[in-house]
């Protein structure tokens, strides 16, 4: 595991103010686990409230619009989530690619706008089961990342995180083997080295996401080139999310 592991909870469309107690508990425990960078991405409606409740953990958004402002009823811009307290935004999640028709070009436009607004980005990628069964997972994911990445004028290591999330592993209880995760993450690392050079790309963490839970976190986080986890279902209670954070804290560091 390179650098400080990054464990991010994606609450998806879950959570009202009654869930702020979970965020508080996660924050309190994380203050004793400084070895791990911990963050939550609550729904838009809770970003400001979570930001106000926490001291240690980061807060992010699950999406933002591709343009800065304008007549887009119901949408939320990058500068709005920044103003609410978000420091990063998750983009290109497979649930948005599938149910909102987001393609690589749109993800790239959103990522560019988010960076311009001053947000860090977590760029999601991942193959379907059909693509994996056809033996095309790595080329699919590499093409997807290439086509979704924005221009990064500053230091990519400071603003970019990649989350590899095989679609068939999200919310299903199924996970790839640690070998398969390591192989995909090495391919993503090679792309990052090609794009940003050895030194800069070393600071870009590559998260694994898909059915991570306290029981499998230690094994999945120990896979080659895994720099943390993006966690859906198991991030909804402090108890299960902190089980994953603790597993990350217990990993031997290679530095
Ligand atoms: C996700 O959707 O980002 C995710 C990883 O979900 P889960 O942990 O529930 O599989």
CSV table of C-alpha atoms and ligand atoms in Angstrom, one decimal:
chain,number,residue,atom,x,y,z
A,1,UNK,CA,0.0,0.0,0.0
A,2,UNK,CA,1.5,3.3,-1.1
A,3,UNK,CA,1.2,6.5,1.0
A,4,UNK,CA,-1.7,7.1,3.4
A,5,UNK,CA,-4.7,4.9,2.6
A,6,UNK,CA,-7.8,6.8,1.6
A,7,UNK,CA,-11.1,5.3,2.7
A,8,UNK,CA,-14.2,7.0,1.3
A,9,UNK,CA,-17.8,6.3,2.1
A,10,UNK,CA,-20.4,6.9,-0.6
A,11,UNK,CA,-23.8,7.2,1.0
A,12,UNK,CA,-25.5,7.3,-2.4
A,13,UNK,CA,-29.2,8.3,-2.0
A,14,UNK,CA,-29.3,7.4,1.7
A,15,UNK,CA,-29.4,9.6,4.7
A,16,UNK,CA,-31.4,12.3,6.4
A,17,UNK,CA,-30.2,14.4,9.4
A,18,UNK,CA,-30.8,11.4,11.6
A,19,UNK,CA,-27.6,9.9,10.1
A,20,UNK,CA,-25.4,12.8,11.3
A,21,UNK,CA,-24.7,10.8,14.4
A,22,UNK,CA,-23.0,8.2,12.2
A,23,UNK,CA,-20.8,10.9,10.7
A,24,UNK,CA,-19.9,12.2,14.1
A,25,UNK,CA,-19.0,8.7,15.3
A,26,UNK,CA,-16.8,8.1,12.2
A,27,UNK,CA,-15.2,11.4,12.7
A,28,UNK,CA,-14.4,10.9,16.4
A,29,UNK,CA,-12.8,7.5,15.8
A,30,UNK,CA,-10.9,8.7,12.8
A,31,UNK,CA,-9.2,11.3,15.0
A,32,UNK,CA,-7.3,8.4,16.6
A,33,UNK,CA,-6.5,6.8,13.2
A,34,UNK,CA,-4.4,9.5,11.6
A,35,UNK,CA,-2.6,6.9,9.5
A,36,UNK,CA,-5.8,6.7,7.3
A,37,UNK,CA,-7.4,9.5,5.4
A,38,UNK,CA,-11.2,9.1,5.9
A,39,UNK,CA,-13.9,10.9,4.0
A,40,UNK,CA,-17.7,10.7,3.4
A,41,UNK,CA,-19.7,11.6,0.4
A,42,UNK,CA,-23.3,12.1,1.7
A,43,UNK,CA,-26.1,13.2,-0.5
A,44,UNK,CA,-26.1,16.9,-1.6
A,45,UNK,CA,-28.7,17.7,1.1
A,46,UNK,CA,-26.3,16.6,3.9
A,47,UNK,CA,-23.0,18.0,2.7
A,48,UNK,CA,-23.2,21.2,4.7
A,49,UNK,CA,-24.5,19.5,7.8
A,50,UNK,CA,-21.8,16.8,7.8
A,51,UNK,CA,-19.2,19.4,7.1
A,52,UNK,CA,-20.3,21.3,10.2
A,53,UNK,CA,-20.3,18.2,12.4
A,54,UNK,CA,-16.9,16.8,11.6
A,55,UNK,CA,-13.3,18.0,12.4
A,56,UNK,CA,-11.0,15.3,11.0
A,57,UNK,CA,-12.7,13.6,8.1
A,58,UNK,CA,-13.1,15.0,4.6
A,59,UNK,CA,-16.5,15.6,3.0
A,60,UNK,CA,-17.3,15.3,-0.7
A,61,UNK,CA,-20.1,15.2,-3.2
A,62,UNK,CA,-21.3,12.3,-5.3
A,63,UNK,CA,-21.8,14.3,-8.5
A,64,UNK,CA,-21.8,17.9,-10.0
A,65,UNK,CA,-22.9,19.5,-13.2
A,66,UNK,CA,-20.6,19.9,-16.2
A,67,UNK,CA,-21.1,23.6,-16.5
A,68,UNK,CA,-20.4,26.3,-13.9
A,69,UNK,CA,-23.9,27.7,-13.5
A,70,UNK,CA,-27.1,28.4,-15.4
A,71,UNK,CA,-30.6,27.3,-16.2
A,72,UNK,CA,-30.4,23.6,-15.2
A,73,UNK,CA,-33.4,23.0,-13.0
A,74,UNK,CA,-32.6,20.5,-10.2
A,75,UNK,CA,-28.9,20.3,-10.9
A,76,UNK,CA,-26.0,21.2,-8.6
A,77,UNK,CA,-22.7,22.8,-9.6
A,78,UNK,CA,-19.2,22.2,-8.5
A,79,UNK,CA,-18.9,25.7,-6.9
A,80,UNK,CA,-22.1,25.0,-4.9
A,81,UNK,CA,-20.8,21.8,-3.4
A,82,UNK,CA,-17.5,23.5,-2.6
A,83,UNK,CA,-19.4,26.3,-0.9
A,84,UNK,CA,-21.4,23.7,1.1
A,85,UNK,CA,-18.1,22.2,2.4
A,86,UNK,CA,-17.2,19.5,-0.1
A,87,UNK,CA,-13.5,19.2,-0.9
A,88,UNK,CA,-13.9,16.5,-3.6
A,89,UNK,CA,-16.5,15.0,-5.9
A,90,UNK,CA,-17.0,11.5,-7.1
A,91,UNK,CA,-17.5,11.4,-10.9
A,92,UNK,CA,-18.2,8.7,-13.4
A,93,UNK,CA,-19.8,6.3,-10.9
A,94,UNK,CA,-21.3,3.3,-12.8
A,95,UNK,CA,-24.7,4.0,-11.3
A,96,UNK,CA,-24.6,7.5,-13.0
A,97,UNK,CA,-23.2,6.1,-16.2
A,98,UNK,CA,-26.0,3.5,-16.3
A,99,UNK,CA,-29.1,5.3,-14.9
A,100,UNK,CA,-28.3,8.8,-16.0
A,101,UNK,CA,-26.7,8.0,-19.4
A,102,UNK,CA,-23.3,9.6,-18.5
A,103,UNK,CA,-20.7,8.8,-21.1
A,104,UNK,CA,-17.0,9.4,-20.9
A,105,UNK,CA,-17.2,12.8,-22.6
A,106,UNK,CA,-19.7,14.1,-20.0
A,107,UNK,CA,-17.6,12.7,-17.1
A,108,UNK,CA,-14.6,14.4,-18.5
A,109,UNK,CA,-16.5,17.8,-18.8
A,110,UNK,CA,-17.7,17.4,-15.2
A,111,UNK,CA,-14.2,16.6,-14.0
A,112,UNK,CA,-12.8,19.6,-15.8
A,113,UNK,CA,-15.4,21.9,-14.3
A,114,UNK,CA,-14.9,20.4,-10.8
A,115,UNK,CA,-11.1,20.9,-11.0
A,116,UNK,CA,-11.5,24.5,-12.2
A,117,UNK,CA,-13.8,25.2,-9.2
A,118,UNK,CA,-11.1,23.9,-6.8
A,119,UNK,CA,-12.4,20.4,-6.0
A,120,UNK,CA,-10.4,17.2,-6.0
A,121,UNK,CA,-11.9,14.4,-8.1
A,122,UNK,CA,-12.4,10.7,-7.5
A,123,UNK,CA,-12.8,9.3,-11.0
A,124,UNK,CA,-14.6,6.0,-11.1
A,125,UNK,CA,-14.1,3.3,-13.7
A,126,UNK,CA,-15.0,-0.4,-14.0
A,127,UNK,CA,-16.1,-3.1,-16.4
A,128,UNK,CA,-19.3,-5.1,-16.7
A,129,UNK,CA,-19.4,-8.8,-16.1
A,130,UNK,CA,-19.8,-9.3,-19.8
A,131,UNK,CA,-16.6,-7.4,-20.6
A,132,UNK,CA,-14.7,-9.3,-17.9
A,133,UNK,CA,-15.9,-12.7,-19.2
A,134,UNK,CA,-14.8,-11.7,-22.7
A,135,UNK,CA,-11.3,-11.1,-21.3
A,136,UNK,CA,-11.4,-7.3,-22.2
A,137,UNK,CA,-11.6,-5.8,-18.7
A,138,UNK,CA,-8.2,-4.2,-18.6
A,139,UNK,CA,-8.4,-2.6,-22.1
A,140,UNK,CA,-11.9,-1.4,-21.4
A,141,UNK,CA,-11.0,0.2,-18.1
A,142,UNK,CA,-7.8,1.9,-19.5
A,143,UNK,CA,-9.8,3.3,-22.4
A,144,UNK,CA,-12.5,4.5,-20.1
A,145,UNK,CA,-10.0,6.3,-17.9
A,146,UNK,CA,-8.2,7.9,-20.9
A,147,UNK,CA,-11.5,9.2,-22.3
A,148,UNK,CA,-12.8,10.5,-18.9
A,149,UNK,CA,-9.7,12.2,-17.5
A,150,UNK,CA,-9.6,16.0,-17.8
A,151,UNK,CA,-6.6,18.2,-18.5
A,152,UNK,CA,-4.7,18.6,-15.2
A,153,UNK,CA,-2.6,21.7,-15.2
A,154,UNK,CA,-1.2,21.4,-11.7
A,155,UNK,CA,0.0,18.4,-9.8
A,156,UNK,CA,-2.2,15.3,-10.5
A,157,UNK,CA,-1.1,13.7,-7.3
A,158,UNK,CA,-2.9,16.5,-5.3
A,159,UNK,CA,-6.2,16.5,-7.1
A,160,UNK,CA,-6.8,13.1,-8.7
A,161,UNK,CA,-7.9,9.8,-7.2
A,162,UNK,CA,-9.0,6.8,-9.4
A,163,UNK,CA,-11.6,4.3,-8.1
A,164,UNK,CA,-11.6,1.0,-9.8
A,165,UNK,CA,-15.1,-0.5,-9.3
A,166,UNK,CA,-16.1,-3.5,-11.3
A,167,UNK,CA,-19.8,-3.0,-11.9
A,168,UNK,CA,-20.6,-6.7,-11.1
A,169,UNK,CA,-19.1,-6.3,-7.7
A,170,UNK,CA,-21.1,-3.2,-6.6
A,171,UNK,CA,-23.7,-4.0,-4.0
A,172,UNK,CA,-23.6,-7.7,-4.9
A,173,UNK,CA,-21.4,-9.2,-2.2
A,174,UNK,CA,-19.1,-10.5,-5.0
A,175,UNK,CA,-15.5,-9.3,-5.3
A,176,UNK,CA,-12.7,-10.0,-7.7
A,177,UNK,CA,-9.7,-11.9,-6.4
A,178,UNK,CA,-6.9,-9.9,-4.9
A,179,UNK,CA,-4.8,-11.1,-7.9
A,180,UNK,CA,-7.3,-9.7,-10.4
A,181,UNK,CA,-7.5,-6.4,-8.4
A,182,UNK,CA,-3.7,-6.2,-8.3
A,183,UNK,CA,-3.5,-6.8,-12.0
A,184,UNK,CA,-6.0,-4.1,-12.9
A,185,UNK,CA,-4.5,-1.6,-10.5
A,186,UNK,CA,-1.0,-2.2,-12.0
A,187,UNK,CA,-2.4,-1.5,-15.5
A,188,UNK,CA,-4.0,1.7,-14.2
A,189,UNK,CA,-0.7,2.7,-12.5
A,190,UNK,CA,1.1,2.2,-15.8
A,191,UNK,CA,-1.3,4.5,-17.5
A,192,UNK,CA,-0.8,7.1,-14.8
A,193,UNK,CA,3.0,6.9,-15.2
A,194,UNK,CA,2.6,7.3,-18.9
A,195,UNK,CA,0.4,10.4,-18.4
A,196,UNK,CA,2.0,12.1,-15.5
A,197,UNK,CA,5.5,10.6,-15.0
A,198,UNK,CA,6.7,8.3,-12.3
A,199,UNK,CA,7.0,10.8,-9.4
A,200,UNK,CA,3.7,12.7,-9.8
A,201,UNK,CA,1.7,9.6,-10.6
A,202,UNK,CA,3.0,7.8,-7.4
A,203,UNK,CA,0.9,10.2,-5.4
A,204,UNK,CA,-2.4,9.4,-7.2
A,205,UNK,CA,-4.2,6.8,-5.2
A,206,UNK,CA,-6.1,4.0,-6.9
A,207,UNK,CA,-9.0,2.9,-4.7
A,208,UNK,CA,-10.8,-0.4,-5.0
A,209,UNK,CA,-14.6,-0.3,-4.7
A,210,UNK,CA,-17.2,-3.1,-4.8
A,211,UNK,CA,-18.7,-5.0,-1.8
A,212,UNK,CA,-15.9,-4.0,0.6
A,213,UNK,CA,-16.9,-4.8,4.1
A,214,UNK,CA,-15.1,-5.2,7.5
A,215,UNK,CA,-14.6,-8.9,6.8
A,216,UNK,CA,-12.8,-8.7,3.5
A,217,UNK,CA,-11.2,-5.2,3.8
A,218,UNK,CA,-7.8,-6.4,5.0
A,219,UNK,CA,-7.4,-8.8,2.1
A,220,UNK,CA,-8.7,-6.4,-0.6
A,221,UNK,CA,-6.7,-3.4,0.7
A,222,UNK,CA,-3.5,-5.5,0.7
A,223,UNK,CA,-3.8,-6.2,-3.0
A,224,UNK,CA,-1.1,-4.7,-5.2
A,225,UNK,CA,-1.4,-1.0,-5.9
A,226,UNK,CA,-4.5,-0.5,-3.8
A,227,UNK,CA,-4.4,2.9,-2.1
A,228,UNK,CA,-7.7,2.6,-0.3
A,229,UNK,CA,-11.4,1.8,-0.8
A,230,UNK,CA,-14.6,3.4,-2.1
A,231,UNK,CA,-17.3,1.9,0.1
A,232,UNK,CA,-21.1,2.0,-0.5
A,233,UNK,CA,-23.3,-0.1,1.6
A,234,UNK,CA,-20.8,-0.7,4.4
A,235,UNK,CA,-20.3,3.0,4.9
A,236,UNK,CA,-23.9,3.6,6.1
A,237,UNK,CA,-23.2,2.8,9.8
A,238,UNK,CA,-20.2,3.9,11.8
A,239,UNK,CA,-19.7,0.4,13.0
A,240,UNK,CA,-19.2,-1.3,9.7
A,241,UNK,CA,-17.3,1.7,8.1
A,242,UNK,CA,-14.9,1.9,11.0
A,243,UNK,CA,-14.2,-1.8,10.6
A,244,UNK,CA,-12.8,-1.0,7.2
A,245,UNK,CA,-10.9,2.1,8.4
A,246,UNK,CA,-9.4,-0.1,11.1
A,247,UNK,CA,-8.3,-2.7,8.6
A,248,UNK,CA,-6.6,0.1,6.6
A,249,UNK,CA,-4.9,1.4,9.7
A,250,UNK,CA,-3.5,-2.1,10.5
A,251,UNK,CA,-1.9,-2.5,7.0
A,252,UNK,CA,1.9,-2.6,7.0
A,253,UNK,CA,3.2,0.5,5.3
A,254,UNK,CA,5.9,0.1,2.7
A,255,UNK,CA,7.5,3.4,3.4
B,1,LIG,C1,-20.1,1.9,-4.8
B,1,LIG,O1,-21.2,2.0,-5.3
B,1,LIG,O2,-19.2,2.9,-4.9
B,1,LIG,C2,-19.8,0.8,-3.9
B,1,LIG,C3,-18.5,0.4,-3.8
B,1,LIG,O3,-20.8,0.1,-3.4
B,1,LIG,P1,-20.8,-1.2,-2.4
B,1,LIG,O4,-19.7,-1.0,-1.5
B,1,LIG,O5,-22.1,-1.2,-1.8
B,1,LIG,O6,-20.6,-2.4,-3.3
